[in-house]
C-alpha angles and dihedrals in degrees: 000000000000127000118359131175131228129168131230103191107291092352121093113209120202112194127194108215117168110132128301094304098039092219115189114239132158093284093050092048090051092048090052092052092047093047093051091046089055092048091048091052093050111016119204124220090257137352131220119194119193142139139240122221135053095305136022090239137326089210136257123340099251090214085077090067098046106112094350108158119227091242092054091045090054091051091050094048092049091053093046094047090051089052092049090050091049089051090049091049098051108129093235139066114282123201127191114200116200114192097174144344110003116185140174114323094021091051090049090052089049090054090057090059125089095236129027111200118188137191114238092254097044118124129196137200146163097210101166089123088080088071096036094258136122118226104271107186095076101281102129095047094045091047087052090055093050104034106016131253098284093054091044091053092047094051095046099037094051098040087212127150119249127200126234095254093055092049091047089055088051093052095248099106110051100194138011120209131186118273097231096057098024101119094050094041094049092049090050090055091051093044091053089056092046090054092049132092097299099193092046089052089051090052091050090050092053092049094050092046092048092049092049093048103035109012139259096292091056089052090047089056091052096053098089091049096051103029104043095059089058088074087069094056126103089227095059095042091047093046092050091050091047092049092051093047104036107011130247125331099027100097124109124207134216098187091247 
């Protein structure tokens, strides 16, 4: 049990399934690393991450920290950060769907995804302060990027839970969907991205990442390198022909 992959046409679906609370233990951490390694080796056209069970995750099994030596903790965090970065760098849209309570490691994984979709009743927290720890899978720094340093400090220092609406106002949650149709609606969002112009989405992702890391002018300089090659793709040529013949919104894409 842990993370396992299925496919829905062009969409890869990574599901966390580890009991009703989806607690992260050694096996779940290893399954996350292995799943991301496999995605990195053969990227899909889009990725949806979600969880089965009553909650997304109630956090990390604290037994994992009992007696953990600093050297071993450092090794673990380095491996998990590399996996989060690999997830972040996938050349396709990534969507995290949170249907309920989403704590610690699961929330940090969500923050490494392009889009964080939440059910109306979902709640989020980085609560590591209750065991004297700071979130160590990239949460504070990715919260800083989305919500700013003051909000990141508030969320981590307090260890409090925050609802989806609050985090949407902060720029952390990108979309809120109704509870009763959440699973189907979130999958539909991800499938729409998977059926889109895959290489154009990858170009967009590079431009946004470059702008966030190095500023708008650096992204400007990258535009010719990432945009011009799109004119040699089947998707762009087909979409242009479709637009001219049938009008906008009628094109279909193969990802080529």
